[in-house]
Coordinates of C-alpha atoms and ligand atoms in Angstrom, one line a residue:
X17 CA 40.8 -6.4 23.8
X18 CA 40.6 -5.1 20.3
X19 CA 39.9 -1.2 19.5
X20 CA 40.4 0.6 16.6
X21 CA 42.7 3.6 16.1
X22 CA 42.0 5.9 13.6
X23 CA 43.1 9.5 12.8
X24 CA 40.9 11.4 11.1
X25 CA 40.6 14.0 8.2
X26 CA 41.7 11.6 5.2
X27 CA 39.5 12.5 2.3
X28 CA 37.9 8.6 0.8
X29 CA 38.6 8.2 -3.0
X30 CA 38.6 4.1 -4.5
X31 CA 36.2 1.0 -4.7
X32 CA 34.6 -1.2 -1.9
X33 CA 33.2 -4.5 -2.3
X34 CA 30.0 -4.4 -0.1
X35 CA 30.0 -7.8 1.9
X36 CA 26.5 -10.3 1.7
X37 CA 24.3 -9.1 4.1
X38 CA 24.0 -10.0 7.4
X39 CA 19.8 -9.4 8.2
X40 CA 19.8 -11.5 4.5
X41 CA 22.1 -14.4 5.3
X42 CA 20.7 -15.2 8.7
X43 CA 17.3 -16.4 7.7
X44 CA 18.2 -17.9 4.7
X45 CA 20.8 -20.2 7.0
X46 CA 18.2 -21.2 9.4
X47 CA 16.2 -21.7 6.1
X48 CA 18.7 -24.9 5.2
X49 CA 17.6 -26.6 8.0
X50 CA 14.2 -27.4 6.5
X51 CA 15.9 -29.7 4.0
X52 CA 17.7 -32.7 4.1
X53 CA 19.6 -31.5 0.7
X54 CA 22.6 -29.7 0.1
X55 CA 22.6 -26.1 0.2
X56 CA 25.7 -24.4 -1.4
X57 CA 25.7 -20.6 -0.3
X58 CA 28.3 -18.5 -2.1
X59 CA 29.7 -15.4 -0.7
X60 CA 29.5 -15.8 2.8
X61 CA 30.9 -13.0 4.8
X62 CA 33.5 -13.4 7.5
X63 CA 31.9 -12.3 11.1
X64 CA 30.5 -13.1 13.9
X65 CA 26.9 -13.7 13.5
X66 CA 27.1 -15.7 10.6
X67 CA 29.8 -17.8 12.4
X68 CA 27.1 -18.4 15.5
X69 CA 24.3 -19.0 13.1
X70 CA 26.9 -21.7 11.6
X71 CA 26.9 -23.3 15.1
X72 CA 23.5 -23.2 15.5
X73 CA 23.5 -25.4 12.1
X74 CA 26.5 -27.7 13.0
X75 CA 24.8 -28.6 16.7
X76 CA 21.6 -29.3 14.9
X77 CA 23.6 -32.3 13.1
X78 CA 24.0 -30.3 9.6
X79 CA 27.6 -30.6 8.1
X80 CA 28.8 -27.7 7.2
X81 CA 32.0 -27.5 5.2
X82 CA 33.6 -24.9 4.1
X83 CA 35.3 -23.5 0.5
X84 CA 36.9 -20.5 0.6
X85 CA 33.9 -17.9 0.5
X86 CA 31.4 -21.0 -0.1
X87 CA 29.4 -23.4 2.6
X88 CA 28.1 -26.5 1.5
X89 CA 25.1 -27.0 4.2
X90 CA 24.4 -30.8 3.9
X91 CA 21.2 -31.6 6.0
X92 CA 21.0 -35.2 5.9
X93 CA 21.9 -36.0 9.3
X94 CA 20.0 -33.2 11.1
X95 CA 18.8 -34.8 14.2
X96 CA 17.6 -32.1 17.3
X97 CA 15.2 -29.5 17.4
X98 CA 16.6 -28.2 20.8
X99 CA 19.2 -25.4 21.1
X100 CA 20.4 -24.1 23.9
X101 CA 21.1 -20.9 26.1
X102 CA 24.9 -20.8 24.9
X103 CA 23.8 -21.0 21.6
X104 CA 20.3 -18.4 21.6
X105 CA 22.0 -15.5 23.5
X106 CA 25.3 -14.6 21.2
X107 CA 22.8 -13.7 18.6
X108 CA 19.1 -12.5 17.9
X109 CA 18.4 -14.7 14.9
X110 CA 18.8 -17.7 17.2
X111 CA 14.8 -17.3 17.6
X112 CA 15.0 -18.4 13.5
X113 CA 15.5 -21.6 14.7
X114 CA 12.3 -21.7 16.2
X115 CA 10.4 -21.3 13.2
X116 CA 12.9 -23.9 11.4
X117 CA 12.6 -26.2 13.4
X118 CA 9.0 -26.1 13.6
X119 CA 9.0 -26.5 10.1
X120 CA 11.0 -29.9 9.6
X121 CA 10.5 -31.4 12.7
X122 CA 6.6 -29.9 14.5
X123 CA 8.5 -29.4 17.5
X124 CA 11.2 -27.0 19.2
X125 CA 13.0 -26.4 22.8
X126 CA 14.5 -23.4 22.4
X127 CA 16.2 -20.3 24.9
X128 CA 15.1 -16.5 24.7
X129 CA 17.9 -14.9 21.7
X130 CA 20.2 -12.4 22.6
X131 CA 21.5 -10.0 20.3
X132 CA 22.6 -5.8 20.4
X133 CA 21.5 -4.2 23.5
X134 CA 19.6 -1.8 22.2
X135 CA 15.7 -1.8 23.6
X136 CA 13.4 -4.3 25.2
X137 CA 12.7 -6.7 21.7
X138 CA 10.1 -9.0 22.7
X139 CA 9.4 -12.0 20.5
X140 CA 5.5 -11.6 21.4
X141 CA 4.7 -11.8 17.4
X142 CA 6.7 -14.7 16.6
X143 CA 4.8 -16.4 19.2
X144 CA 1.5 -15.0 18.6
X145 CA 1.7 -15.7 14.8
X146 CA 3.1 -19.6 15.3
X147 CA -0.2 -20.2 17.8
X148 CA -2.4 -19.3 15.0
X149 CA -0.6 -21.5 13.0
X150 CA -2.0 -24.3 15.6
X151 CA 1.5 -24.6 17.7
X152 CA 1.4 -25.3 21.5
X153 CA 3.9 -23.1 23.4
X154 CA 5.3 -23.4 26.8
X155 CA 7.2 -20.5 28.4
X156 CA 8.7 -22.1 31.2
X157 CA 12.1 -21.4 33.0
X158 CA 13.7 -19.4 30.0
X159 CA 12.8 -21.7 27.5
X160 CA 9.8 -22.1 25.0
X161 CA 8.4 -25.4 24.5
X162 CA 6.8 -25.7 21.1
X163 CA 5.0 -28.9 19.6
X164 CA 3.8 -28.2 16.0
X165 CA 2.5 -31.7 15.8
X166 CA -1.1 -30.7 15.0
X167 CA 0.2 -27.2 12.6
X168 CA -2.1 -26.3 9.7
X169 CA -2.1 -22.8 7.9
X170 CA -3.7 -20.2 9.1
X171 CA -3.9 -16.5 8.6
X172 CA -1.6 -14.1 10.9
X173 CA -2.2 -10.5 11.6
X174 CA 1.1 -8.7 12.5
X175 CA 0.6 -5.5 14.7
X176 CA 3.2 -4.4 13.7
X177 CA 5.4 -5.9 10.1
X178 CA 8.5 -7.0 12.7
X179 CA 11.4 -8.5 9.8
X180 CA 11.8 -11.6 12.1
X181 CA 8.2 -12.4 13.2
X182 CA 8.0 -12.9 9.2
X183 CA 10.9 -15.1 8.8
X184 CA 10.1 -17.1 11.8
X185 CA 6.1 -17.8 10.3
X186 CA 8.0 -18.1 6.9
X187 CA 9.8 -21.2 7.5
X188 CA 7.3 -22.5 10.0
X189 CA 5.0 -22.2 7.6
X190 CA 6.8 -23.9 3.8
X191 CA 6.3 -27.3 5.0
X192 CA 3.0 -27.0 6.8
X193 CA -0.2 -28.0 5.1
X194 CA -2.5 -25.7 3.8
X195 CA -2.0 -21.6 3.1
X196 CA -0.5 -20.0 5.3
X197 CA -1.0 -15.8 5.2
X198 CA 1.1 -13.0 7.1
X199 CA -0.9 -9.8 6.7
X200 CA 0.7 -6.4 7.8
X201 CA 4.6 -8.4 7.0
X202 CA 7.4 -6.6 6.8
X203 CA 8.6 -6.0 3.4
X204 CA 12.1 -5.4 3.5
X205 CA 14.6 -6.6 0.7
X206 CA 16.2 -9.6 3.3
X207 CA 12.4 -11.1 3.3
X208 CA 12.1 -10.8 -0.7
X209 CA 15.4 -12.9 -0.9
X210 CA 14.3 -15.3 1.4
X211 CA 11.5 -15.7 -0.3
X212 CA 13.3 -16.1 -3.9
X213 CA 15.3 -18.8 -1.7
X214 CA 12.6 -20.6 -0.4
X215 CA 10.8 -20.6 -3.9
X216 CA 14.3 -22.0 -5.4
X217 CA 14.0 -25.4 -3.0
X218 CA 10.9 -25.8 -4.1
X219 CA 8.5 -23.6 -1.8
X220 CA 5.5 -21.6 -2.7
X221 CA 5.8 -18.3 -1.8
X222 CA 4.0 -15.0 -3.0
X223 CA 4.0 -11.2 -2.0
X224 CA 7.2 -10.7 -0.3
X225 CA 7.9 -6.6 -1.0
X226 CA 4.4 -6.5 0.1
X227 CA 2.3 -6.3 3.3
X228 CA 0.7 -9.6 2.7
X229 CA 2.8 -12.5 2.4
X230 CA 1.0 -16.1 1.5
X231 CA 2.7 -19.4 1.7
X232 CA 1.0 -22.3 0.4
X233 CA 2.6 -25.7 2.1
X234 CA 4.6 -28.2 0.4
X235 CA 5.8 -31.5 1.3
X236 CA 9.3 -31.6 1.1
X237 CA 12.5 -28.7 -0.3
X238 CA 15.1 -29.6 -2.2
X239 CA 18.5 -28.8 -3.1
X240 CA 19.9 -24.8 -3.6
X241 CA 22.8 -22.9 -4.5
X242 CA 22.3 -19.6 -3.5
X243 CA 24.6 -16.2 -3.6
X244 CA 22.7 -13.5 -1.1
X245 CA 21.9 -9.8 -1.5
X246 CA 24.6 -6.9 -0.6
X247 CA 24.4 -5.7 2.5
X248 CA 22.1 -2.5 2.2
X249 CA 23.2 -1.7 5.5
X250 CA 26.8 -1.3 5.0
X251 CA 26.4 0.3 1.6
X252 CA 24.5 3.1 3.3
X253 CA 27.4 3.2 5.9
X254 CA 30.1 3.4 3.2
X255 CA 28.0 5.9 1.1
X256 CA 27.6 8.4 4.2
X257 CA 31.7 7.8 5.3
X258 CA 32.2 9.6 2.0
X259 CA 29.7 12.1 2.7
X260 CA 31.6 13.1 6.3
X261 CA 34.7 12.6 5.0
X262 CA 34.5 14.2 1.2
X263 CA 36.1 12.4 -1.6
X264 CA 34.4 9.8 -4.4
X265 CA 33.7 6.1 -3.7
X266 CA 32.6 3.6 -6.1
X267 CA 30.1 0.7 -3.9
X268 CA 30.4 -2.6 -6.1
X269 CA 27.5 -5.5 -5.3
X270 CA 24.9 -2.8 -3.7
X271 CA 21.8 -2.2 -4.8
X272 CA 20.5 1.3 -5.1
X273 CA 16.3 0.6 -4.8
X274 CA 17.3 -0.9 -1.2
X275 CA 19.2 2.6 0.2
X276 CA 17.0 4.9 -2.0
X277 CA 15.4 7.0 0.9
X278 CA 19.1 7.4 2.4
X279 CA 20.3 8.4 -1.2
X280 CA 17.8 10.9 -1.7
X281 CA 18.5 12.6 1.9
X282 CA 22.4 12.4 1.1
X283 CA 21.5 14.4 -2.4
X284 CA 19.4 16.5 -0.7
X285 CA 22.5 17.1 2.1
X286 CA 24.8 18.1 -1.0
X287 CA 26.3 14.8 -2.4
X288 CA 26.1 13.6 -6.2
X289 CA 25.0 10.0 -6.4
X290 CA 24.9 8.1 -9.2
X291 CA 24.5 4.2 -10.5
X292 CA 27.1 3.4 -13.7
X293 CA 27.8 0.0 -14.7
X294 CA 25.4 -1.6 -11.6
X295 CA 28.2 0.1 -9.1
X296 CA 26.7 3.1 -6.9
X297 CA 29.0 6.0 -7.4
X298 CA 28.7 8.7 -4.4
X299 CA 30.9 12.1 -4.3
X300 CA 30.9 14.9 -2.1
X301 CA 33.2 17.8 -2.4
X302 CA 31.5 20.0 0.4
X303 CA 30.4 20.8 3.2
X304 CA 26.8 18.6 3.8
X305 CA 23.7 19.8 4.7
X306 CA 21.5 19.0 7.7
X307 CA 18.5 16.7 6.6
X308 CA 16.3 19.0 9.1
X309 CA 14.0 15.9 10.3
X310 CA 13.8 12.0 9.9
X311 CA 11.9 8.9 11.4
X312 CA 13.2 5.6 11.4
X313 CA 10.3 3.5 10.3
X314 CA 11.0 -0.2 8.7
X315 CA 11.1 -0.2 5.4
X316 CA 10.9 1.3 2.6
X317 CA 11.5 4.5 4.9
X318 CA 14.5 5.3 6.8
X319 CA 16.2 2.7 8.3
X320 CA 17.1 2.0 12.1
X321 CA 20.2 0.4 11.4
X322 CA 22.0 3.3 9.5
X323 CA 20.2 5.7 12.5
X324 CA 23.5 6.2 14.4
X325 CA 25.8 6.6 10.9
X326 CA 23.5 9.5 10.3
X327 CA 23.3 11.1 13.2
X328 CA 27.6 11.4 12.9
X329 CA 26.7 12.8 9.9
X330 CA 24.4 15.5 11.6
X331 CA 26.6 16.1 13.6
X332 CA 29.4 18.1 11.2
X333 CA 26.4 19.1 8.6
X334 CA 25.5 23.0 8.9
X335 CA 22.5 23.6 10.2
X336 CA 20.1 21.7 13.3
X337 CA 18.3 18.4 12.6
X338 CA 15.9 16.4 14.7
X339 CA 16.2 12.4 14.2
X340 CA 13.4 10.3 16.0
X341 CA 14.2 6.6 16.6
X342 CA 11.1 4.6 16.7
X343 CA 12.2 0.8 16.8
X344 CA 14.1 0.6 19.7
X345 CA 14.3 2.5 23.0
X346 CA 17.6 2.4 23.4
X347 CA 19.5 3.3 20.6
X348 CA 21.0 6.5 21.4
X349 CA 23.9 5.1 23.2
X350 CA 26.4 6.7 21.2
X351 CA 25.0 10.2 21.7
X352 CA 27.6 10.8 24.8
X353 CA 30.2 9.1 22.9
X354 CA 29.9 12.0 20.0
X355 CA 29.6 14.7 22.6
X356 CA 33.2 13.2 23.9
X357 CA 33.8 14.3 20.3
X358 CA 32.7 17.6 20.4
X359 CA 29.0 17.0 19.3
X360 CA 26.1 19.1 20.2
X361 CA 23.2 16.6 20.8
X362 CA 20.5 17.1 23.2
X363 CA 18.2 14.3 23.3
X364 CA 14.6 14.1 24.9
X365 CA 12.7 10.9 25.0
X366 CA 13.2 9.3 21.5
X367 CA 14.0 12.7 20.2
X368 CA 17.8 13.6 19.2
X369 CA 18.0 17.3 18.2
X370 CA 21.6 18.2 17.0
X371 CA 23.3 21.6 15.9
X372 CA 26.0 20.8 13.4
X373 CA 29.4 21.8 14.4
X374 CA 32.4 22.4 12.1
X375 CA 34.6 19.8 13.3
X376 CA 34.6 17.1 15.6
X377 CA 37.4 16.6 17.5
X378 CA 38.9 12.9 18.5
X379 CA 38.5 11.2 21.7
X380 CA 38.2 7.7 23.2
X381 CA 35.1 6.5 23.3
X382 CA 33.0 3.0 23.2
X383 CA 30.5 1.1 20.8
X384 CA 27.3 0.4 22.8
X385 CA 26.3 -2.0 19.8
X386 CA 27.1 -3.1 16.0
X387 CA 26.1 0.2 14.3
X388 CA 26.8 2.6 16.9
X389 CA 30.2 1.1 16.3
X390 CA 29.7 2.0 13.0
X391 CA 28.7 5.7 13.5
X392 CA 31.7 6.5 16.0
X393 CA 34.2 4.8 13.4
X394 CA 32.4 7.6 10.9
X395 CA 32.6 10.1 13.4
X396 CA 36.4 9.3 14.3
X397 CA 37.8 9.2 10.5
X398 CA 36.7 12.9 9.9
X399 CA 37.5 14.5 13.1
X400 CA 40.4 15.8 14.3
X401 CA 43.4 13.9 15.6
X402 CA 43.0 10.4 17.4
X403 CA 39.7 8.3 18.1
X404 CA 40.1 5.1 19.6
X405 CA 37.1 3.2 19.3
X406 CA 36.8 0.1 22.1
X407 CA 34.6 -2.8 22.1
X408 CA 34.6 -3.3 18.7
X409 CA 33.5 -7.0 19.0
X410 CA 30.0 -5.8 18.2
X411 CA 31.6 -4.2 15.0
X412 CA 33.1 -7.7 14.1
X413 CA 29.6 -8.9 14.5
X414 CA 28.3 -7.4 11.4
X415 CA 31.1 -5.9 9.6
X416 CA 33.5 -7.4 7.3
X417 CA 36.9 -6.3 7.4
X418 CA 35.8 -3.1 7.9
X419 CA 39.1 -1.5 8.7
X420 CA 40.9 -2.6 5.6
X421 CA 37.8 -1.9 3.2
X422 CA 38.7 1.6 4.7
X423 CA 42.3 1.4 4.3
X424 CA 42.0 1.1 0.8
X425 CA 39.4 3.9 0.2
X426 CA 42.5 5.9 2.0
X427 CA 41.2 6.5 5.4
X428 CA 43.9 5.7 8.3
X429 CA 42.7 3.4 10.7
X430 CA 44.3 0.0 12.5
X431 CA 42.5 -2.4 14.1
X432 CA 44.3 -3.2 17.5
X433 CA 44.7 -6.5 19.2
X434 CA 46.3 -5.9 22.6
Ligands
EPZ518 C1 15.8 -7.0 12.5 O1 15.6 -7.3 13.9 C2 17.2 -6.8 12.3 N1 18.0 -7.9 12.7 C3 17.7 -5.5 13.1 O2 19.0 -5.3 12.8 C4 16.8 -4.4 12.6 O3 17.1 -3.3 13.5 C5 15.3 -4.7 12.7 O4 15.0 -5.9 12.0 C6 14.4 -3.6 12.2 O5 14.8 -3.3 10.9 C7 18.1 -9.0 11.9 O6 17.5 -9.1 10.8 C8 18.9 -10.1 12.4 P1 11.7 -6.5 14.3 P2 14.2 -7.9 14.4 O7 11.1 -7.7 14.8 O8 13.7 -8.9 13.5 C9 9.2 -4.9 18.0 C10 21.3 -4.8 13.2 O9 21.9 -3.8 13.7 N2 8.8 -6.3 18.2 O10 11.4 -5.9 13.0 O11 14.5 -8.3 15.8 C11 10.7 -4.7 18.4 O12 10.9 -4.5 19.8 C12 20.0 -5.3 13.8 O13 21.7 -5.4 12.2 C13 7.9 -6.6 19.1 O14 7.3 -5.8 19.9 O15 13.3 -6.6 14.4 C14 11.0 -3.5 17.6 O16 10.6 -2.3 18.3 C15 19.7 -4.6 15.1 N3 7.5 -7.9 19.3 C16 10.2 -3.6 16.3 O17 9.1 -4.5 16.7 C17 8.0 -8.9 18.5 O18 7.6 -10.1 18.6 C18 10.9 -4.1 15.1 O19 11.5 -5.4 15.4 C19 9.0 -8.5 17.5 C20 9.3 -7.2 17.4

């Protein structure tokens, strides 16, 4: 069982290397199976999704070698379009298999995906969109039976701009004939750099950023090499550990248009952010500010996945804030945790209203999922005293290294292997 131990109060001062990220990386891995090219992706970050995602490649028949931080994806001898439940539940982007598969070979068995506990995430508009795109689907048993032999493009109306309904029509749709257009798509950086991926092997992509996405069908991809996007994700999660914790850190390989909404809120709170050089500079020598009220929405608003992060700021800013989580149903699983640490949180529906306190105190508590992992690790390095955080597996999903990228911005934490 491995836990982390940290004790708390260290100010952060130094530089961090923000890892390729994770929501980019997946697609664009399912993405090699629609050639029988090599792929060389540079910069691959060491955890567990992308190692599962690997898997998924290897069992479809794709040789996957490795060079240090590189992967040469060699599709030659890719030979199933079947995948199974071992393989679908460890992760959510399993289901980008679907669409991949659809894509090079018109047909796909695949399982439900798994992925974070953390609400109900149906896969309704992945489905919905691939029948307008003329696909047959069986749900039968647990698994969905898809034959694309008769796909054409089509036009796809999202109800709502889900990221991985629009990966899923992406890839089904490169290789199928004809146009292919996602209205209502979601527009988050991850789908413009698949997109710039795609294009790269030969696709014909437009209007990623946007809400309408069109894809006109070509017959065959070729060859890539391809270094992905920072992790906007685990900049933002850096950037508000030195808001909690007070001190200067210096984010290399993050982009500053992808966390803009979280870097105005943190200047707003009371820190100094600034870009020199392409690094993102953030500095805080007091006390923040509570951001009074915030939705997550999907992009270019605030972001569900840094929702739990900011709350632990809330939690030590002065002042009472209100944060409304509108993605998922059940992402408030750390809330009890932080009250172990001293938190005042009441929470009502999808409604967290929280009464910064002036310290939090340490305690042991339990991440529910990957990033409310990542908020009680916040939490823990500026309270008081000891937090041990269990079930940090979900950290290790998404995460690279996380405890020594901390180390070295002076924060004392160990992870523990017992
Ligand atoms: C992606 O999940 C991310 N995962 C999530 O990150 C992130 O929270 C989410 O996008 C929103 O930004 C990956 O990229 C691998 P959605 P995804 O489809 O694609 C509903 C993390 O911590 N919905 O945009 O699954 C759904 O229930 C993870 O890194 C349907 O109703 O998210 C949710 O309420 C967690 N039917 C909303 O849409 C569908 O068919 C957004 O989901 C699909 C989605």
């Amino acid at each position: 069982m491995k836990k982390y131990i940290i004790n708390g109060g260290n100010s952060l001062y130094g530089e961090v290397d923000i890892e390729s990220s994770k929501n980019g990386l997946l697609p664009i891995l399912a993405g090699t199976i629609l050639t029988e090219e090599q792929c060389v992706i540079h910069k691959l970050p060491d955890f567990l999704d992308i190692k599962n995602m690997i898997n998924i490649l290897k069992h479809t028949g794709m040789k996957c070698t490795y060079y240090g931080d590189t992967i040469i994806i060699d599709g030659a001898n890719a030979n199933t379009s079947e995948l199974g439940i071992e393989l679908s539940s460890p992760l959510r982007s399993s289901i980008y298999a679907l669409g991949a598969f659809l894509g090079r070979f018109k047909k796909a068995k695949i399982c439900y995906p798994g992925g974070c506990d953390i609400g109900l995430r149906p896969i309704d508009l992945h489905l919905r969109g691939l029948k307008d795109l003329g696909v047959k689907i069986i749900e039968q048993h647990g698994n969905i039976y898809c034959d694309g032999s008769n796909m054409k493009g089509g036009k796809v109306f999202l109800d709502f701009p889900s990221v991985g309904a629009t990966v899923n029509i992406m890839l089904a749709g490169v290789l199928t004939e004809g146009t292919t257009t996602i209205y209502n798509c979601a527009k988050e950086p991850e789908i413009v750099d698949l997109q710039k991926f795609l294009n790269a092997m030969g696709a014909k992509i437009r209007g990623a950023g946007s809400s309408t996405i069109s894809i006109k069908g070509v017959n065959k991809l070729h060859k890539v090499e391809w270094t992905p996007i920072g992790d906007r994700i685990v900049a933002g999660t850096y950037m508000i550990a030195c808001a909690m914790c007070g001190g200067k850190v210096v984010l290399k390989n993050a982009i500053y248009e992808h966390n803009q909404y979280l870097i105005n809120l943190l200047m707003r709170a009371g820190c100094n952010v600034v870009v020199k050089n392409s690094n993102i500079i953030v500095e805080c020598t007091k006390r923040t500010k509570s951001i009074q009220k915030i939705e997550t929405m999907p992009y270019p608003a605030f972001p569900t996945d840094l929702q739990p992060q900011l709350m632990a700021l809330e939690c030590i800013s002065s002042g009472n804030s209100i944060i409304v989580e509108n993605l998922y149903e059940t992402r408030f699983k750390h809330v009890p945790e932080l009250l172990k640490m001293g938190a005042n949180i009441i929470v009502k529906n999808q409604t967290a209203f929280i009464s910064g306190v002036d310290k939090l105190y340490g305690a042991e508590v339990k991440a529910s999922d990957l990033r409310a992992g990542a908020g009680l690790i916040l939490a823990g390095l500026c309270a008081k005293g000891y937090t041990t955080v269990n079930s940090v597996e979900h950290i290790l999903r998404g995460y690279e290294n996380i405890d020594k990228k901390l180390q070295a911005l002076n924060a004392d934490i160990k992870l523990i292997d017992e």
